[in-house]
Coordinates of C-alpha atoms in Angstrom, one line a residue:
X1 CA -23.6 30.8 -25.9
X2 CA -23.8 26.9 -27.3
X3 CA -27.2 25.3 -28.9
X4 CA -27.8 22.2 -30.0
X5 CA -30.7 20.8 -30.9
X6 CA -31.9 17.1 -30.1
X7 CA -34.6 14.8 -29.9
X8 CA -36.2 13.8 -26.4
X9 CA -35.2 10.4 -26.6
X10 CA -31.9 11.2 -27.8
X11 CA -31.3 14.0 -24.7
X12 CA -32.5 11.0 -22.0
X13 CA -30.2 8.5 -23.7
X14 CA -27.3 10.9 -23.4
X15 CA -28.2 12.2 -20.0
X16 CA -28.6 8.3 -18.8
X17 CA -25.0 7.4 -20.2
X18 CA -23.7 10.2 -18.5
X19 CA -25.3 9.3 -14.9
X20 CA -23.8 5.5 -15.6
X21 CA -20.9 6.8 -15.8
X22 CA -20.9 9.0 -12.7
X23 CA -22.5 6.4 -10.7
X24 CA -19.6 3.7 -11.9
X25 CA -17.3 5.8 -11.1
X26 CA -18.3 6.7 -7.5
X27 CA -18.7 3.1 -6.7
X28 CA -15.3 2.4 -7.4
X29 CA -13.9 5.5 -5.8
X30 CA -15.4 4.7 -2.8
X31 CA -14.6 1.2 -2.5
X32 CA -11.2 2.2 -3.3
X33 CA -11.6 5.0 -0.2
X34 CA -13.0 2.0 2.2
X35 CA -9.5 0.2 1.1
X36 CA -7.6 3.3 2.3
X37 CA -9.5 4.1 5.1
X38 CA -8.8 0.1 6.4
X39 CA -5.1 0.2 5.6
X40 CA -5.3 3.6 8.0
X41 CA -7.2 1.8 10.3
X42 CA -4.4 -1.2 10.3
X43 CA -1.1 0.9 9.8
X44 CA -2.2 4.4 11.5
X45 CA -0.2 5.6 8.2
X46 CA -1.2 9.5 7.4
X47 CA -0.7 8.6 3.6
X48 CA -3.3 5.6 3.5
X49 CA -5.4 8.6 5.5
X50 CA -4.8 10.7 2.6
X51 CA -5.4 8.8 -0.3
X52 CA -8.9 7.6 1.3
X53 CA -9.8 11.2 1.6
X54 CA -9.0 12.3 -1.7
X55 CA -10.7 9.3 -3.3
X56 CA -14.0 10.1 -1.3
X57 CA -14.0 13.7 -1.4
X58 CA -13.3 13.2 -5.4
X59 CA -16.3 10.5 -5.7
X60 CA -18.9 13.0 -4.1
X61 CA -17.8 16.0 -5.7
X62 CA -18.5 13.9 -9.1
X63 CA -21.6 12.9 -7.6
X64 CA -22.6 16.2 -6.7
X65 CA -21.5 17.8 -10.1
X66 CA -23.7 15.6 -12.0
X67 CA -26.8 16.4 -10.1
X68 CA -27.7 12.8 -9.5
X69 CA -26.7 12.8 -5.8
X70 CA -30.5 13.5 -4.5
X71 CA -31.2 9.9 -5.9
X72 CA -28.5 8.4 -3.6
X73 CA -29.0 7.2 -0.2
X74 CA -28.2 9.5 2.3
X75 CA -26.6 12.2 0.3
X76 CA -29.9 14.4 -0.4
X77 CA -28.4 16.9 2.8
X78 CA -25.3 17.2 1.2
X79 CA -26.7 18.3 -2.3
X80 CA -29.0 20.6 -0.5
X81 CA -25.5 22.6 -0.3
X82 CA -25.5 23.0 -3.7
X83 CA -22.3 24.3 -5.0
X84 CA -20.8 25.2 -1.8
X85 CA -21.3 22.0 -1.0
X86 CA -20.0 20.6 -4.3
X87 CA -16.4 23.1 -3.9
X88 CA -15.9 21.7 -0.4
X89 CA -15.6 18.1 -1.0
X90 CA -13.5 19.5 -4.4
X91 CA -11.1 21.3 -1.9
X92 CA -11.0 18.7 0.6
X93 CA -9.6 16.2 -2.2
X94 CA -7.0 18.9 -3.5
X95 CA -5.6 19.1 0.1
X96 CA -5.5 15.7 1.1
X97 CA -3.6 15.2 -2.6
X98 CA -1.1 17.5 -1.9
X99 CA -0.4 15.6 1.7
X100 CA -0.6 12.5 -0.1
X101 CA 2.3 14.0 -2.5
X102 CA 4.3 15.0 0.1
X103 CA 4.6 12.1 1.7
X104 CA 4.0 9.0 -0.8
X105 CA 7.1 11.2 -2.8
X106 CA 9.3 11.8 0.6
X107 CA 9.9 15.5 -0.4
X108 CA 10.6 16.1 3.4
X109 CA 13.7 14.0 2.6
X110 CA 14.7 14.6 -0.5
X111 CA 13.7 17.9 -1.4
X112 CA 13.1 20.0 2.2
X113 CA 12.2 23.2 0.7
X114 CA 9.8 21.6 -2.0
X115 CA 8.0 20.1 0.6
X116 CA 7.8 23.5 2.5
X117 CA 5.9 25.0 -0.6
X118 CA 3.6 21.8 -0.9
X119 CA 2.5 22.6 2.6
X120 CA 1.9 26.2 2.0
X121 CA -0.4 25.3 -1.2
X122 CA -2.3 22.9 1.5
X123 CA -2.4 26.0 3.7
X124 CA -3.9 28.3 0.9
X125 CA -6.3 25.5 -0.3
X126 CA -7.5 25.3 3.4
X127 CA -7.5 29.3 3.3
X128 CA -9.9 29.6 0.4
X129 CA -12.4 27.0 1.7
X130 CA -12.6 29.2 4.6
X131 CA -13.2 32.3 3.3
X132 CA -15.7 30.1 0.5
X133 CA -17.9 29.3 4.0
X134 CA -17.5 32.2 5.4
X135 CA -18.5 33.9 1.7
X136 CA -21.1 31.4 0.8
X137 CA -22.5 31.9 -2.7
X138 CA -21.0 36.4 -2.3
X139 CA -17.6 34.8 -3.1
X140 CA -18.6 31.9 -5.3
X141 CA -17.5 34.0 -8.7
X142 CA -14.3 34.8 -6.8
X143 CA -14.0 31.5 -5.6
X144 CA -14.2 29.6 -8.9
X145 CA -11.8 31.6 -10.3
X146 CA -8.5 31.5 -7.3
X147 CA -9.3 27.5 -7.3
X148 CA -8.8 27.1 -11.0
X149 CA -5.6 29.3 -11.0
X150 CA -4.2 27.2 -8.2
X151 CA -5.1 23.9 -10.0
X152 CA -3.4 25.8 -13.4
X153 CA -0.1 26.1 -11.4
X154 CA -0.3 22.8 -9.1
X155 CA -1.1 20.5 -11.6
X156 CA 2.5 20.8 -13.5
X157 CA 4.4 21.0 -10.2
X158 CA 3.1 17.9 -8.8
X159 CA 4.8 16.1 -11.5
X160 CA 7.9 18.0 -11.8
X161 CA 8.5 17.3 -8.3
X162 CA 7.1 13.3 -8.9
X163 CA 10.0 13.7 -11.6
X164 CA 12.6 14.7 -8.9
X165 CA 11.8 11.9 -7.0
X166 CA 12.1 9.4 -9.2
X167 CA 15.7 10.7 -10.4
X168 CA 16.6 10.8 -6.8
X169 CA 15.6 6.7 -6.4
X170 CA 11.7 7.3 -4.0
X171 CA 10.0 4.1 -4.2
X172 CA 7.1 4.1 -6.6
X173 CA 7.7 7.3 -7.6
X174 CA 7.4 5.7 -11.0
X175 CA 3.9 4.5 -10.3
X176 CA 2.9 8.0 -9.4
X177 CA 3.8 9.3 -12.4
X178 CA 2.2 6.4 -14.7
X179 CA -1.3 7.2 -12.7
X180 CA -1.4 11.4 -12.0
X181 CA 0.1 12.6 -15.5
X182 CA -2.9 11.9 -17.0
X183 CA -5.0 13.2 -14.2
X184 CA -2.9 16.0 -13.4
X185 CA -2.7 17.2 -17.2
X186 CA -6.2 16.9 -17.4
X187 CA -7.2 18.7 -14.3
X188 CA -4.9 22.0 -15.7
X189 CA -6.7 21.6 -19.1
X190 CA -10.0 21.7 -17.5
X191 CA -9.0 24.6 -15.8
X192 CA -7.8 26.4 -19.2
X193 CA -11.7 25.7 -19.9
X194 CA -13.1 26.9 -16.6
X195 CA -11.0 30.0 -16.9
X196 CA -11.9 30.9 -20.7
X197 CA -8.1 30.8 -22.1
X198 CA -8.8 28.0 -24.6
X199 CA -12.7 25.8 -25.2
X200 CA -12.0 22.2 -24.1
X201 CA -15.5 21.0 -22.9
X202 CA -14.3 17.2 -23.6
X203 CA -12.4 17.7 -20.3
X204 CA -15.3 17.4 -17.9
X205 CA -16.3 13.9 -19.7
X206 CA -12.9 12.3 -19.2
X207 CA -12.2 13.1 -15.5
X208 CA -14.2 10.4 -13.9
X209 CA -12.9 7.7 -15.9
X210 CA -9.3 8.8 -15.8
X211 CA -9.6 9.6 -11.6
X212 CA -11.1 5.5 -11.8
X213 CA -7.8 4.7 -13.7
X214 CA -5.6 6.8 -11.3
X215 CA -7.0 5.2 -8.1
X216 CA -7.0 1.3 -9.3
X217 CA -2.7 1.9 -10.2
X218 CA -2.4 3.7 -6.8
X219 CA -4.5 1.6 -5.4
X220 CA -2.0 -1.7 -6.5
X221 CA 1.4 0.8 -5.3
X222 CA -0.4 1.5 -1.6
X223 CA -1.2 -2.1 -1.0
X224 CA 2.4 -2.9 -2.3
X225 CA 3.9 -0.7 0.5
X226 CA 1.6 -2.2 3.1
X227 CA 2.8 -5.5 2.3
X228 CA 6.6 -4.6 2.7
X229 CA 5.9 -3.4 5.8
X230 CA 3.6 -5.7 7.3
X231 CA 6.7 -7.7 6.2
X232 CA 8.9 -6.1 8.2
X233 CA 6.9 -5.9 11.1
X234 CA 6.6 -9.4 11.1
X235 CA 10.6 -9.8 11.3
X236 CA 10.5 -7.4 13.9
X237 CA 7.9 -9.1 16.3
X238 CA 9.7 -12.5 15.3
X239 CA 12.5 -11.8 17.3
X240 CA 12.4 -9.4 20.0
X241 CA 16.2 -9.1 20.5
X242 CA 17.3 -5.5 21.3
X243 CA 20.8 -4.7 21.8
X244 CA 20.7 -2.9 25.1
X245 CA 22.6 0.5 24.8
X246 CA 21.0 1.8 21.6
X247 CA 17.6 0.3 21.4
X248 CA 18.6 -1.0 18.1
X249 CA 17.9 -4.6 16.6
X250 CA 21.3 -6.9 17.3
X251 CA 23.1 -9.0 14.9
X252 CA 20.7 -12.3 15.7
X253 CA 17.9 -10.0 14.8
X254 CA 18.8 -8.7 11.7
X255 CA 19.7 -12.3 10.4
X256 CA 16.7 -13.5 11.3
X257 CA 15.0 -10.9 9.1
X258 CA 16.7 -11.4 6.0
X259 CA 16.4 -14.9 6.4
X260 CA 12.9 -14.0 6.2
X261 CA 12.8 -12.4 3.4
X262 CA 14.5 -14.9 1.5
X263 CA 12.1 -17.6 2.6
X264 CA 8.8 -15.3 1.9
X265 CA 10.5 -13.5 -1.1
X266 CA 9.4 -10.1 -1.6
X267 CA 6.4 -8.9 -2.7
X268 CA 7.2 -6.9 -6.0
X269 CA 10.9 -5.6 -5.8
X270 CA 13.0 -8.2 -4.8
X271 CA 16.6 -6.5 -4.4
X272 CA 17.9 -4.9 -1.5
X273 CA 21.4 -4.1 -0.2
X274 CA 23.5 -4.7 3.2
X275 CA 25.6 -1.5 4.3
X276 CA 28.2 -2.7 7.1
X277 CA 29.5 0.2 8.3
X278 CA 32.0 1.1 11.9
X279 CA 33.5 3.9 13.7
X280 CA 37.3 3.5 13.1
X281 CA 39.3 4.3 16.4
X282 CA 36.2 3.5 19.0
X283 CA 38.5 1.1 20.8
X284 CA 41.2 4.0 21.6
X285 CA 38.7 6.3 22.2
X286 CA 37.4 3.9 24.9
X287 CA 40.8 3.3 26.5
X288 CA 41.5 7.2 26.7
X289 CA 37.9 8.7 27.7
X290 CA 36.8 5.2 29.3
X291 CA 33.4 3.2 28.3
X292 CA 30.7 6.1 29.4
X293 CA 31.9 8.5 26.5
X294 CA 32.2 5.7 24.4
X295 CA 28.5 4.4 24.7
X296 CA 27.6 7.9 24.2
X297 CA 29.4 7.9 20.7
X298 CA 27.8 4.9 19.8
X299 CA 24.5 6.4 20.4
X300 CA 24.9 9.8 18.6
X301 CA 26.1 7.6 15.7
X302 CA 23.0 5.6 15.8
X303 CA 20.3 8.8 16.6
X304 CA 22.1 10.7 13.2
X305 CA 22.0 7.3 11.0
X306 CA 18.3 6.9 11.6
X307 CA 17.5 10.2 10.5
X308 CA 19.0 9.5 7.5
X309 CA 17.4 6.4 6.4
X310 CA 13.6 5.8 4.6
X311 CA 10.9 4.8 7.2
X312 CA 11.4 1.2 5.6
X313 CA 14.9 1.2 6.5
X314 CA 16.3 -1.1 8.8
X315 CA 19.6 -0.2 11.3
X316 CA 20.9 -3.0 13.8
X317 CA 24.3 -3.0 16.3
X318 CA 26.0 -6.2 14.9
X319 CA 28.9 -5.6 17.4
X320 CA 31.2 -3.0 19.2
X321 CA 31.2 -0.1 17.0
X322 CA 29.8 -2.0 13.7
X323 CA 26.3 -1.4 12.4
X324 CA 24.2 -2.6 9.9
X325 CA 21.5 -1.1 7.4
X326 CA 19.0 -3.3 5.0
X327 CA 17.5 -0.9 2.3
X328 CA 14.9 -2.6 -0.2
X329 CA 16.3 -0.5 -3.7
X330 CA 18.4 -0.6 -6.1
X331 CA 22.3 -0.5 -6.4
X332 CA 22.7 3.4 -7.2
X333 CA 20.3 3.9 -4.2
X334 CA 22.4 2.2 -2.0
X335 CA 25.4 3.6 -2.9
X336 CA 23.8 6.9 -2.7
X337 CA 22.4 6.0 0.7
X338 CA 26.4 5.3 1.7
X339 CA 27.7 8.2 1.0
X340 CA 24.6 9.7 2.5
X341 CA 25.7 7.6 6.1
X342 CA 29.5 8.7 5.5
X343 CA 29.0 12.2 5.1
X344 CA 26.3 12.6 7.9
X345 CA 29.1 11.1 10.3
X346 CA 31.8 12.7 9.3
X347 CA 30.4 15.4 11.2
X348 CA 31.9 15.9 15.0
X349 CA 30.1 14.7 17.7
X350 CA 29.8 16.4 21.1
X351 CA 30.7 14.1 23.5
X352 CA 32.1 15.1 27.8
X353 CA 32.2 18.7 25.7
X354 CA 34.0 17.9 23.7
X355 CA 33.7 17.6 19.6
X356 CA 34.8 14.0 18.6
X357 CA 35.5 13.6 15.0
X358 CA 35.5 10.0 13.3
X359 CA 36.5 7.7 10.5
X360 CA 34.0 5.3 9.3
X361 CA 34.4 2.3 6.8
X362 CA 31.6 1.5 5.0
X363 CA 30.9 -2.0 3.1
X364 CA 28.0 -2.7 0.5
X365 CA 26.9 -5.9 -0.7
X366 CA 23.3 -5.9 -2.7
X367 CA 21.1 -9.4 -2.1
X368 CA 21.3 -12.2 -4.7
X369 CA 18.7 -15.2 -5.7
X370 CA 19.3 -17.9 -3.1
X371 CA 21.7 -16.5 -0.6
X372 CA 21.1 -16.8 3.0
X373 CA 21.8 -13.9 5.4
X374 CA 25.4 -15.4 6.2
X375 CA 26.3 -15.0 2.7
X376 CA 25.4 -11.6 2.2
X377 CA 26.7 -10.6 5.6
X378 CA 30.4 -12.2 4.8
X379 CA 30.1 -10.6 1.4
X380 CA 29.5 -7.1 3.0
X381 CA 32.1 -8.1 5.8
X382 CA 34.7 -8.3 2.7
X383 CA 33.7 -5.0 1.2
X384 CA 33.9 -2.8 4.7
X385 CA 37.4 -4.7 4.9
X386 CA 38.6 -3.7 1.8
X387 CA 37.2 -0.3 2.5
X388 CA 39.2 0.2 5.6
X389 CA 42.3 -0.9 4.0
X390 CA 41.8 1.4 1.2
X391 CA 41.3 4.4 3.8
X392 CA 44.3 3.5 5.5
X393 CA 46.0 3.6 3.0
X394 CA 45.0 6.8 2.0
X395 CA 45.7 8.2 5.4
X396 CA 49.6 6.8 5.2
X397 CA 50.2 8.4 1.7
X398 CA 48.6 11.7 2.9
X399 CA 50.6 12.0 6.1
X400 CA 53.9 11.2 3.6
X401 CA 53.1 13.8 1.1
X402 CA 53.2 16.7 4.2
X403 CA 56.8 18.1 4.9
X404 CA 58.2 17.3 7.5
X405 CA 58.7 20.1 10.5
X406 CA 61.8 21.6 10.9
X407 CA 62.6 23.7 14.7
X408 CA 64.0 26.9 13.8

């Protein structure tokens, strides 16, 4: 047991700062929740979803800890729950972080089985609120206790895995590290105090300033991505042009979108790269199988591409069996997203019943200050040349170095 002894005017001054502070920090949080909830609203984007529910659900529980949520508006009902009440909204904002992790981080991309055990944290979070209703204030003691262990073990995992990501070139992974360390670090240190392993009663006073600091940097990274795409939707509904067997932008298209981009610029990163890529041999396999099995090769090739690219990816049939790919990232990225492409194709495709194997050739050419699209295309154009030449080159010295057959 604590005591300290103070004055009455010095208890209402400190018990007045402290309901400033709450109340400052809920008005932010939930105009930063509205802000999600609109982008949601515009985008029908899970992650804005996300983020607005973690913002709110963290704005009442603060509320609702500090006891000053019977003064609010509209919010006497919920703090008639009391701390049932309090540990719902808590809950609600853990699961809608982990979501919001799994999906502003792309662990279903990068790291499958990662993402499988953010789920099943989701899962027990969801779990435990249940049996918290079902429990009411019998369980609370138990209650208290799983949540903070959870939070103990979550807390470092989110950022190891916000770590992985941004090794592994996610967008903004970086910003999600500069605005949950803090947060995160603090949440398992306030759950060393909850749990009696170490005193650190400072942590309580420092999470509603530090969850304000979190949102605003997040806050700035979300409205970033909505821009890039509302950027790209623009260049999609500016020219319609469909190639007709895949679905997929056409040349024209594609052109017309860069061109875009260059006259807009891009909002934040700037850079992005041009992967030219086509299915050596297509011709041949046309003359020999005829153009139905063909068509179907050129849409397995397309259907696996996709699945490997980011949502913000773009894929268009320039012409025959020659595709293009615009990804907004660095160089490493993109050369990691080409060898990504290469491999995925390299795998036989079942076409008539019968497994097809192909060669692609794969050019790269990254954007540069004031070049239209028709630069960066015939730079790209160069690249997959000198690509193909280099692979048929290796394919002449390979079959050289096997000996010949000899009948017996």
């Amino acid at each position: 047991v604590l005591l300290r002894l103070a004055t009455g005017p010095e208890l209402a001054l400190e018990q007045r700062r402290g309901a400033r502070r709450v109340a400052a920090a809920f008005t932010v949080l939930v105009l930063g929740a509205c802000v999600a909830f609109a982008l949601w609203l515009l985008f029908r984007d899970l992650l804005y979803l996300c983020h607005g529910g973690y913002l709110a659900g963290v704005a009442v529980f603060a509320v609702l800890d500090s006891g000053d949520a019977g003064e609010i508006f509209g919010m006497g009902w919920i703090a008639a729950g009391g701390a049932t009440a309090a540990w719902t909204f808590a809950a609600l904002a853990v699961v809608s972080q982990f979501v919001f992790t799994l999906r502003f981080l792309e662990l279903d991309r990068i790291a499958p089985r990662a993402a499988l055990a953010v789920r099943g944290l989701a899962w027990l979070q969801v779990a435990m609120l249940a049996v918290l209703w079902l429990g009411r204030a019998r369980v609370h003691e138990a209650y208290h206790l799983g949540q903070h262990v959870l939070l103990l073990f979550a807390a470092p995992a989110m950022l190891l895995l916000a770590m992985l990501a941004r090794r592994r070139g996610v967008g903004h992974a970086g910003i999600y590290l500069l605005a949950w360390a803090p947060l995160l670090l603090l949440v398992a240190a306030s759950s060393i105090d909850q749990l009696g392993l170490a005193r650190l009663p400072w942590t309580q006073d420092l999470l509603a300033p530090i969850a304000v600091v979190e949102s605003l940097l997040l806050a700035g990274a979300l409205v970033h991505r909505a821009l890039a795409r509302h950027r790209l939707a623009i260049g999609d509904d500016a020219s319609l042009a469909r190639d007709p067997l895949t679905g997929a932008l056409d040349g024209a298209a594609l052109k017309h979108k860069l061109d875009a981009w260059h006259l807009r610029a891009s909002f934040g990163r700037n850079r992005y790269g041009l992967l030219l890529f086509e299915l050596a041999g297509h011709s041949a396999f046309v003359t020999a199988h005829g153009t139905a099995a063909g068509d179907a090769l050129l849409q397995q090739a397309l259907s696996r591409t996709r699945a490997l690219l980011r949502a913000d990816d773009s894929i268009a049939r320039v012409e025959g069996a020659r595709f293009a790919v615009i990804s907004e990232c660095r160089r490493p990225d993109c050369e990691h997203l080409l060898e990504r492409i290469r491999a995925g194709l390299a795998e036989p495709f079942r076409v008539d019943g019968r497994d097809v194997v192909v060669d692609v050739c794969i050019g790269l050419a990254m954007s540069r200050r004031g070049e239209n699209a028709d630069g960066l295309f015939a730079r790209a154009g160069t690249a997959l040349h000198h690509d193909r030449e280099r692979r048929e080159l290796q394919a002449l010295f390979t079959a050289a170095a096997q000996p010949p057959l000899v009948d017996a």
